[in-house]
mmCIF file of N, CA and C in Angstrom:
data_model
loop_
_atom_site.group_PDB
_atom_site.id
_atom_site.type_symbol
_atom_site.label_atom_id
_atom_site.label_comp_id
_atom_site.label_asym_id
_atom_site.label_seq_id
_atom_site.Cartn_x
_atom_site.Cartn_y
_atom_site.Cartn_z
ATOM 1 N N UNK A 1 84.312 -75.829 -104.609
ATOM 2 C CA UNK A 1 83.984 -76.834 -103.619
ATOM 3 C C UNK A 1 82.657 -76.517 -102.924
ATOM 4 N N UNK A 2 82.297 -75.238 -102.885
ATOM 5 C CA UNK A 2 81.040 -74.891 -102.225
ATOM 6 C C UNK A 2 79.835 -75.486 -102.947
ATOM 7 N N UNK A 3 79.996 -75.768 -104.243
ATOM 8 C CA UNK A 3 78.897 -76.370 -105.001
ATOM 9 C C UNK A 3 78.634 -77.811 -104.563
ATOM 10 N N UNK A 4 79.600 -78.417 -103.900
ATOM 11 C CA UNK A 4 79.390 -79.779 -103.388
ATOM 12 C C UNK A 4 78.427 -79.787 -102.208
ATOM 13 N N UNK A 5 78.282 -78.646 -101.563
ATOM 14 C CA UNK A 5 77.376 -78.543 -100.419
ATOM 15 C C UNK A 5 75.927 -78.365 -100.855
ATOM 16 N N UNK A 6 75.746 -78.031 -102.119
ATOM 17 C CA UNK A 6 74.407 -77.799 -102.645
ATOM 18 C C UNK A 6 73.839 -79.108 -103.203
ATOM 19 N N UNK A 7 72.560 -79.166 -103.295
ATOM 20 C CA UNK A 7 71.910 -80.324 -103.917
ATOM 21 C C UNK A 7 71.596 -79.990 -105.370
ATOM 22 N N UNK A 8 71.419 -81.006 -106.157
ATOM 23 C CA UNK A 8 70.951 -80.782 -107.520
ATOM 24 C C UNK A 8 72.013 -80.866 -108.584
ATOM 25 N N UNK A 9 71.745 -80.186 -109.708
ATOM 26 C CA UNK A 9 72.572 -80.294 -110.903
ATOM 27 C C UNK A 9 73.975 -79.716 -110.724
ATOM 28 N N UNK A 10 74.102 -78.616 -109.991
ATOM 29 C CA UNK A 10 75.431 -78.024 -109.797
ATOM 30 C C UNK A 10 76.343 -78.967 -109.034
ATOM 31 N N UNK A 11 75.807 -79.645 -108.024
ATOM 32 C CA UNK A 11 76.595 -80.622 -107.263
ATOM 33 C C UNK A 11 77.017 -81.769 -108.173
ATOM 34 N N UNK A 12 76.088 -82.294 -108.953
ATOM 35 C CA UNK A 12 76.390 -83.411 -109.858
ATOM 36 C C UNK A 12 77.428 -82.999 -110.894
ATOM 37 N N UNK A 13 77.312 -81.789 -111.435
ATOM 38 C CA UNK A 13 78.271 -81.310 -112.430
ATOM 39 C C UNK A 13 79.662 -81.146 -111.822
ATOM 40 N N UNK A 14 79.725 -80.651 -110.595
ATOM 41 C CA UNK A 14 81.009 -80.476 -109.909
ATOM 42 C C UNK A 14 81.655 -81.821 -109.622
ATOM 43 N N UNK A 15 80.864 -82.780 -109.147
ATOM 44 C CA UNK A 15 81.395 -84.122 -108.902
ATOM 45 C C UNK A 15 81.920 -84.750 -110.191
ATOM 46 N N UNK A 16 81.225 -84.484 -111.289
ATOM 47 C CA UNK A 16 81.666 -85.019 -112.581
ATOM 48 C C UNK A 16 83.009 -84.408 -112.973
ATOM 49 N N UNK A 17 83.181 -83.113 -112.767
ATOM 50 C CA UNK A 17 84.453 -82.456 -113.076
ATOM 51 C C UNK A 17 85.599 -83.012 -112.225
ATOM 52 N N UNK A 18 85.353 -83.202 -110.948
ATOM 53 C CA UNK A 18 86.375 -83.758 -110.056
ATOM 54 C C UNK A 18 86.721 -85.180 -110.478
ATOM 55 N N UNK A 19 85.708 -85.974 -110.776
ATOM 56 C CA UNK A 19 85.926 -87.347 -111.213
ATOM 57 C C UNK A 19 86.763 -87.379 -112.501
ATOM 58 N N UNK A 20 86.423 -86.522 -113.444
ATOM 59 C CA UNK A 20 87.149 -86.456 -114.710
ATOM 60 C C UNK A 20 88.616 -86.079 -114.475
ATOM 61 N N UNK A 21 88.847 -85.086 -113.632
ATOM 62 C CA UNK A 21 90.221 -84.663 -113.341
ATOM 63 C C UNK A 21 91.023 -85.801 -112.709
ATOM 64 N N UNK A 22 90.419 -86.512 -111.766
ATOM 65 C CA UNK A 22 91.115 -87.613 -111.095
ATOM 66 C C UNK A 22 91.398 -88.765 -112.052
ATOM 67 N N UNK A 23 90.438 -89.106 -112.883
ATOM 68 C CA UNK A 23 90.618 -90.218 -113.811
ATOM 69 C C UNK A 23 91.608 -89.890 -114.922
ATOM 70 N N UNK A 24 91.560 -88.671 -115.444
ATOM 71 C CA UNK A 24 92.382 -88.321 -116.600
ATOM 72 C C UNK A 24 93.717 -87.666 -116.261
ATOM 73 N N UNK A 25 93.787 -87.020 -115.107
ATOM 74 C CA UNK A 25 95.009 -86.329 -114.732
ATOM 75 C C UNK A 25 95.644 -86.891 -113.463
ATOM 76 N N UNK A 26 94.869 -87.539 -112.631
ATOM 77 C CA UNK A 26 95.399 -88.091 -111.383
ATOM 78 C C UNK A 26 95.331 -87.136 -110.210
ATOM 79 N N UNK A 27 94.851 -85.932 -110.426
ATOM 80 C CA UNK A 27 94.743 -84.956 -109.339
ATOM 81 C C UNK A 27 93.852 -83.799 -109.795
ATOM 82 N N UNK A 28 93.533 -82.924 -108.861
ATOM 83 C CA UNK A 28 92.882 -81.663 -109.190
ATOM 84 C C UNK A 28 93.391 -80.618 -108.217
ATOM 85 N N UNK A 29 93.296 -79.369 -108.605
ATOM 86 C CA UNK A 29 93.799 -78.266 -107.794
ATOM 87 C C UNK A 29 92.633 -77.422 -107.299
ATOM 88 N N UNK A 30 92.694 -77.052 -106.066
ATOM 89 C CA UNK A 30 91.686 -76.163 -105.495
ATOM 90 C C UNK A 30 92.313 -74.775 -105.393
ATOM 91 N N UNK A 31 91.660 -73.777 -105.984
ATOM 92 C CA UNK A 31 92.146 -72.400 -105.938
ATOM 93 C C UNK A 31 91.145 -71.549 -105.164
ATOM 94 N N UNK A 32 91.585 -70.374 -104.799
ATOM 95 C CA UNK A 32 90.742 -69.438 -104.035
ATOM 96 C C UNK A 32 90.223 -70.062 -102.740
ATOM 97 N N UNK A 33 91.105 -70.784 -102.066
ATOM 98 C CA UNK A 33 90.727 -71.489 -100.839
ATOM 99 C C UNK A 33 90.967 -70.670 -99.583
ATOM 100 N N UNK A 34 91.663 -69.546 -99.713
ATOM 101 C CA UNK A 34 91.871 -68.674 -98.565
ATOM 102 C C UNK A 34 93.081 -69.024 -97.710
ATOM 103 N N UNK A 35 93.829 -70.044 -98.067
ATOM 104 C CA UNK A 35 95.036 -70.395 -97.312
ATOM 105 C C UNK A 35 96.175 -69.526 -97.836
ATOM 106 N N UNK A 36 96.879 -68.870 -96.935
ATOM 107 C CA UNK A 36 97.911 -67.911 -97.344
ATOM 108 C C UNK A 36 99.070 -68.603 -98.061
ATOM 109 N N UNK A 37 99.668 -67.873 -98.981
ATOM 110 C CA UNK A 37 100.837 -68.365 -99.706
ATOM 111 C C UNK A 37 101.978 -68.655 -98.741
ATOM 112 N N UNK A 38 102.105 -67.846 -97.710
ATOM 113 C CA UNK A 38 103.165 -68.040 -96.720
ATOM 114 C C UNK A 38 103.018 -69.387 -96.012
ATOM 115 N N UNK A 39 101.787 -69.729 -95.626
ATOM 116 C CA UNK A 39 101.561 -71.016 -94.962
ATOM 117 C C UNK A 39 101.841 -72.167 -95.925
ATOM 118 N N UNK A 40 101.375 -72.055 -97.159
ATOM 119 C CA UNK A 40 101.627 -73.108 -98.150
ATOM 120 C C UNK A 40 103.126 -73.288 -98.384
ATOM 121 N N UNK A 41 103.867 -72.180 -98.492
ATOM 122 C CA UNK A 41 105.316 -72.252 -98.685
ATOM 123 C C UNK A 41 106.002 -72.894 -97.482
ATOM 124 N N UNK A 42 105.545 -72.549 -96.294
ATOM 125 C CA UNK A 42 106.112 -73.117 -95.071
ATOM 126 C C UNK A 42 105.872 -74.628 -94.993
ATOM 127 N N UNK A 43 104.652 -75.053 -95.312
ATOM 128 C CA UNK A 43 104.326 -76.487 -95.297
ATOM 129 C C UNK A 43 105.150 -77.232 -96.348
ATOM 130 N N UNK A 44 105.298 -76.628 -97.524
ATOM 131 C CA UNK A 44 106.108 -77.264 -98.571
ATOM 132 C C UNK A 44 107.556 -77.435 -98.100
ATOM 133 N N UNK A 45 108.122 -76.406 -97.496
ATOM 134 C CA UNK A 45 109.504 -76.457 -96.999
ATOM 135 C C UNK A 45 109.654 -77.546 -95.934
ATOM 136 N N UNK A 46 108.718 -77.598 -94.994
ATOM 137 C CA UNK A 46 108.790 -78.610 -93.933
ATOM 138 C C UNK A 46 108.611 -80.020 -94.495
ATOM 139 N N UNK A 47 107.765 -80.176 -95.509
ATOM 140 C CA UNK A 47 107.566 -81.480 -96.138
ATOM 141 C C UNK A 47 108.855 -81.936 -96.806
ATOM 142 N N UNK A 48 109.514 -81.049 -97.531
ATOM 143 C CA UNK A 48 110.780 -81.394 -98.187
ATOM 144 C C UNK A 48 111.858 -81.732 -97.164
ATOM 145 N N UNK A 49 111.906 -80.982 -96.063
ATOM 146 C CA UNK A 49 112.881 -81.276 -95.006
ATOM 147 C C UNK A 49 112.605 -82.636 -94.378
ATOM 148 N N UNK A 50 111.337 -82.939 -94.131
ATOM 149 C CA UNK A 50 110.960 -84.229 -93.553
ATOM 150 C C UNK A 50 111.354 -85.364 -94.497
ATOM 151 N N UNK A 51 111.091 -85.207 -95.771
ATOM 152 C CA UNK A 51 111.425 -86.231 -96.759
ATOM 153 C C UNK A 51 112.938 -86.445 -96.819
ATOM 154 N N UNK A 52 113.698 -85.356 -96.867
ATOM 155 C CA UNK A 52 115.162 -85.449 -96.931
ATOM 156 C C UNK A 52 115.702 -86.178 -95.700
ATOM 157 N N UNK A 53 115.210 -85.804 -94.524
ATOM 158 C CA UNK A 53 115.658 -86.442 -93.279
ATOM 159 C C UNK A 53 115.310 -87.932 -93.290
ATOM 160 N N UNK A 54 114.112 -88.264 -93.731
ATOM 161 C CA UNK A 54 113.683 -89.664 -93.772
ATOM 162 C C UNK A 54 114.561 -90.484 -94.717
ATOM 163 N N UNK A 55 114.873 -89.934 -95.883
ATOM 164 C CA UNK A 55 115.706 -90.654 -96.851
ATOM 165 C C UNK A 55 117.130 -90.801 -96.337
ATOM 166 N N UNK A 56 117.651 -89.774 -95.667
ATOM 167 C CA UNK A 56 119.000 -89.872 -95.101
ATOM 168 C C UNK A 56 119.055 -90.955 -94.035
ATOM 169 N N UNK A 57 118.044 -91.001 -93.158
ATOM 170 C CA UNK A 57 118.009 -92.018 -92.109
ATOM 171 C C UNK A 57 117.880 -93.421 -92.708
ATOM 172 N N UNK A 58 117.060 -93.539 -93.746
ATOM 173 C CA UNK A 58 116.887 -94.838 -94.409
ATOM 174 C C UNK A 58 118.208 -95.302 -95.021
ATOM 175 N N UNK A 59 118.939 -94.379 -95.650
ATOM 176 C CA UNK A 59 120.225 -94.714 -96.249
ATOM 177 C C UNK A 59 121.229 -95.135 -95.171
ATOM 178 N N UNK A 60 121.307 -94.385 -94.073
ATOM 179 C CA UNK A 60 122.236 -94.716 -92.988
ATOM 180 C C UNK A 60 121.925 -96.089 -92.397
ATOM 181 N N UNK A 61 120.646 -96.388 -92.207
ATOM 182 C CA UNK A 61 120.259 -97.702 -91.684
ATOM 183 C C UNK A 61 120.674 -98.810 -92.644
ATOM 184 N N UNK A 62 120.514 -98.581 -93.929
ATOM 185 C CA UNK A 62 120.873 -99.583 -94.920
ATOM 186 C C UNK A 62 122.389 -99.814 -94.925
ATOM 187 N N UNK A 63 123.174 -98.730 -94.852
ATOM 188 C CA UNK A 63 124.632 -98.856 -94.825
ATOM 189 C C UNK A 63 125.062 -99.599 -93.561
ATOM 190 N N UNK A 64 124.449 -99.263 -92.433
ATOM 191 C CA UNK A 64 124.825 -99.898 -91.167
ATOM 192 C C UNK A 64 124.528 -101.391 -91.155
ATOM 193 N N UNK A 65 123.435 -101.794 -91.774
ATOM 194 C CA UNK A 65 123.051 -103.209 -91.727
ATOM 195 C C UNK A 65 123.636 -104.032 -92.865
ATOM 196 N N UNK A 66 123.891 -103.398 -94.018
ATOM 197 C CA UNK A 66 124.312 -104.183 -95.183
ATOM 198 C C UNK A 66 125.678 -103.795 -95.734
ATOM 199 N N UNK A 67 126.217 -102.659 -95.327
ATOM 200 C CA UNK A 67 127.494 -102.214 -95.856
ATOM 201 C C UNK A 67 127.313 -101.412 -97.129
ATOM 202 N N UNK A 68 128.293 -100.587 -97.436
ATOM 203 C CA UNK A 68 128.204 -99.666 -98.556
ATOM 204 C C UNK A 68 128.136 -100.369 -99.905
ATOM 205 N N UNK A 69 128.886 -101.442 -100.095
ATOM 206 C CA UNK A 69 128.850 -102.148 -101.384
ATOM 207 C C UNK A 69 127.474 -102.744 -101.654
ATOM 208 N N UNK A 70 126.877 -103.335 -100.650
ATOM 209 C CA UNK A 70 125.543 -103.926 -100.818
ATOM 210 C C UNK A 70 124.504 -102.851 -101.108
ATOM 211 N N UNK A 71 124.675 -101.686 -100.506
ATOM 212 C CA UNK A 71 123.735 -100.584 -100.725
ATOM 213 C C UNK A 71 123.791 -100.132 -102.174
ATOM 214 N N UNK A 72 124.993 -100.077 -102.754
ATOM 215 C CA UNK A 72 125.135 -99.659 -104.146
ATOM 216 C C UNK A 72 124.309 -100.540 -105.072
ATOM 217 N N UNK A 73 124.268 -101.836 -104.811
ATOM 218 C CA UNK A 73 123.460 -102.746 -105.625
ATOM 219 C C UNK A 73 121.966 -102.499 -105.450
ATOM 220 N N UNK A 74 121.548 -102.164 -104.239
ATOM 221 C CA UNK A 74 120.126 -101.973 -103.955
ATOM 222 C C UNK A 74 119.591 -100.633 -104.448
ATOM 223 N N UNK A 75 120.454 -99.642 -104.590
ATOM 224 C CA UNK A 75 120.015 -98.305 -104.976
ATOM 225 C C UNK A 75 119.280 -98.343 -106.316
ATOM 226 N N UNK A 76 119.735 -99.182 -107.217
ATOM 227 C CA UNK A 76 119.114 -99.248 -108.538
ATOM 228 C C UNK A 76 117.712 -99.853 -108.489
ATOM 229 N N UNK A 77 117.432 -100.692 -107.507
ATOM 230 C CA UNK A 77 116.127 -101.333 -107.387
ATOM 231 C C UNK A 77 115.247 -100.694 -106.319
ATOM 232 N N UNK A 78 115.728 -99.647 -105.700
ATOM 233 C CA UNK A 78 115.046 -99.049 -104.556
ATOM 234 C C UNK A 78 113.782 -98.302 -104.980
ATOM 235 N N UNK A 79 112.759 -98.366 -104.160
ATOM 236 C CA UNK A 79 111.542 -97.590 -104.368
ATOM 237 C C UNK A 79 111.817 -96.182 -103.854
ATOM 238 N N UNK A 80 111.999 -95.254 -104.757
ATOM 239 C CA UNK A 80 112.383 -93.903 -104.368
ATOM 240 C C UNK A 80 111.183 -93.012 -104.065
ATOM 241 N N UNK A 81 109.991 -93.558 -104.159
ATOM 242 C CA UNK A 81 108.802 -92.783 -103.830
ATOM 243 C C UNK A 81 108.387 -93.090 -102.400
ATOM 244 N N UNK A 82 108.295 -92.072 -101.602
ATOM 245 C CA UNK A 82 107.865 -92.222 -100.227
ATOM 246 C C UNK A 82 106.626 -91.357 -100.036
ATOM 247 N N UNK A 83 105.613 -91.918 -99.448
ATOM 248 C CA UNK A 83 104.369 -91.193 -99.269
ATOM 249 C C UNK A 83 103.912 -91.319 -97.827
ATOM 250 N N UNK A 84 103.385 -90.257 -97.291
ATOM 251 C CA UNK A 84 102.701 -90.329 -96.021
ATOM 252 C C UNK A 84 101.520 -89.371 -96.077
ATOM 253 N N UNK A 85 100.494 -89.693 -95.351
ATOM 254 C CA UNK A 85 99.264 -88.908 -95.394
ATOM 255 C C UNK A 85 98.998 -88.298 -94.032
ATOM 256 N N UNK A 86 98.750 -87.003 -94.045
ATOM 257 C CA UNK A 86 98.296 -86.306 -92.844
ATOM 258 C C UNK A 86 96.844 -85.949 -93.071
ATOM 259 N N UNK A 87 96.024 -86.278 -92.111
ATOM 260 C CA UNK A 87 94.623 -85.893 -92.251
ATOM 261 C C UNK A 87 94.144 -85.292 -90.932
ATOM 262 N N UNK A 88 93.234 -84.381 -91.078
ATOM 263 C CA UNK A 88 92.700 -83.688 -89.907
ATOM 264 C C UNK A 88 91.263 -84.111 -89.616
ATOM 265 N N UNK A 89 90.474 -84.255 -90.657
ATOM 266 C CA UNK A 89 89.060 -84.591 -90.473
ATOM 267 C C UNK A 89 88.729 -85.892 -91.193
ATOM 268 N N UNK A 90 87.904 -86.726 -90.749
ATOM 269 C CA UNK A 90 87.127 -86.558 -89.522
ATOM 270 C C UNK A 90 87.947 -86.846 -88.264
ATOM 271 N N UNK A 91 89.073 -87.569 -88.400
ATOM 272 C CA UNK A 91 89.930 -87.852 -87.244
ATOM 273 C C UNK A 91 91.378 -87.625 -87.651
ATOM 274 N N UNK A 92 92.117 -86.913 -86.825
ATOM 275 C CA UNK A 92 93.514 -86.618 -87.119
ATOM 276 C C UNK A 92 94.378 -87.864 -86.941
ATOM 277 N N UNK A 93 95.378 -88.014 -87.796
ATOM 278 C CA UNK A 93 96.324 -89.116 -87.663
ATOM 279 C C UNK A 93 97.725 -88.606 -87.340
ATOM 280 N N UNK A 94 97.858 -87.345 -86.985
ATOM 281 C CA UNK A 94 99.180 -86.761 -86.802
ATOM 282 C C UNK A 94 99.968 -87.435 -85.680
ATOM 283 N N UNK A 95 99.308 -87.951 -84.678
ATOM 284 C CA UNK A 95 100.029 -88.634 -83.590
ATOM 285 C C UNK A 95 100.568 -89.996 -84.027
ATOM 286 N N UNK A 96 100.097 -90.503 -85.176
ATOM 287 C CA UNK A 96 100.585 -91.782 -85.697
ATOM 288 C C UNK A 96 101.908 -91.647 -86.436
ATOM 289 N N UNK A 97 102.369 -90.414 -86.643
ATOM 290 C CA UNK A 97 103.615 -90.175 -87.370
ATOM 291 C C UNK A 97 104.608 -89.594 -86.371
ATOM 292 N N UNK A 98 105.437 -90.457 -85.774
ATOM 293 C CA UNK A 98 106.248 -90.051 -84.634
ATOM 294 C C UNK A 98 107.413 -89.124 -84.950
ATOM 295 N N UNK A 99 107.915 -89.095 -86.169
ATOM 296 C CA UNK A 99 109.140 -88.338 -86.448
ATOM 297 C C UNK A 99 108.898 -86.957 -87.042
ATOM 298 N N UNK A 100 107.707 -86.409 -86.910
ATOM 299 C CA UNK A 100 107.443 -85.056 -87.391
ATOM 300 C C UNK A 100 107.900 -84.036 -86.359
ATOM 301 N N UNK A 101 108.516 -82.975 -86.843
ATOM 302 C CA UNK A 101 108.929 -81.917 -85.934
ATOM 303 C C UNK A 101 107.709 -81.155 -85.422
ATOM 304 N N UNK A 102 107.857 -80.514 -84.287
ATOM 305 C CA UNK A 102 106.743 -79.837 -83.637
ATOM 306 C C UNK A 102 106.150 -78.733 -84.523
ATOM 307 N N UNK A 103 106.997 -77.976 -85.232
ATOM 308 C CA UNK A 103 106.483 -76.930 -86.120
ATOM 309 C C UNK A 103 105.598 -77.529 -87.201
ATOM 310 N N UNK A 104 105.993 -78.689 -87.701
ATOM 311 C CA UNK A 104 105.214 -79.345 -88.748
ATOM 312 C C UNK A 104 103.877 -79.808 -88.180
ATOM 313 N N UNK A 105 103.871 -80.347 -86.980
ATOM 314 C CA UNK A 105 102.621 -80.778 -86.350
ATOM 315 C C UNK A 105 101.653 -79.599 -86.189
ATOM 316 N N UNK A 106 102.192 -78.459 -85.819
ATOM 317 C CA UNK A 106 101.360 -77.268 -85.620
ATOM 318 C C UNK A 106 100.752 -76.839 -86.941
#
């Protein structure tokens, strides 16, 4: 990523690699970033807990409003992918996500 800060051919080559990864794979991985494994593991655990809690609440709301039989029919058509984005720069959006636990916000 430091090559993106430079001008010239190295920057262009790096951008090309990132573009290729996104177009052909849908993502890219950054290594040697200096973020501890412990912090990454903690964030992963909190993300999974947040997702589980959100899905449980969504299911309970559906049962309460539609009943268990109606929910069974909807489960097959349900969008099981849930996404949310946390960003820090240039402006944080963490206050826009009200149901995050304090440890996760930190």
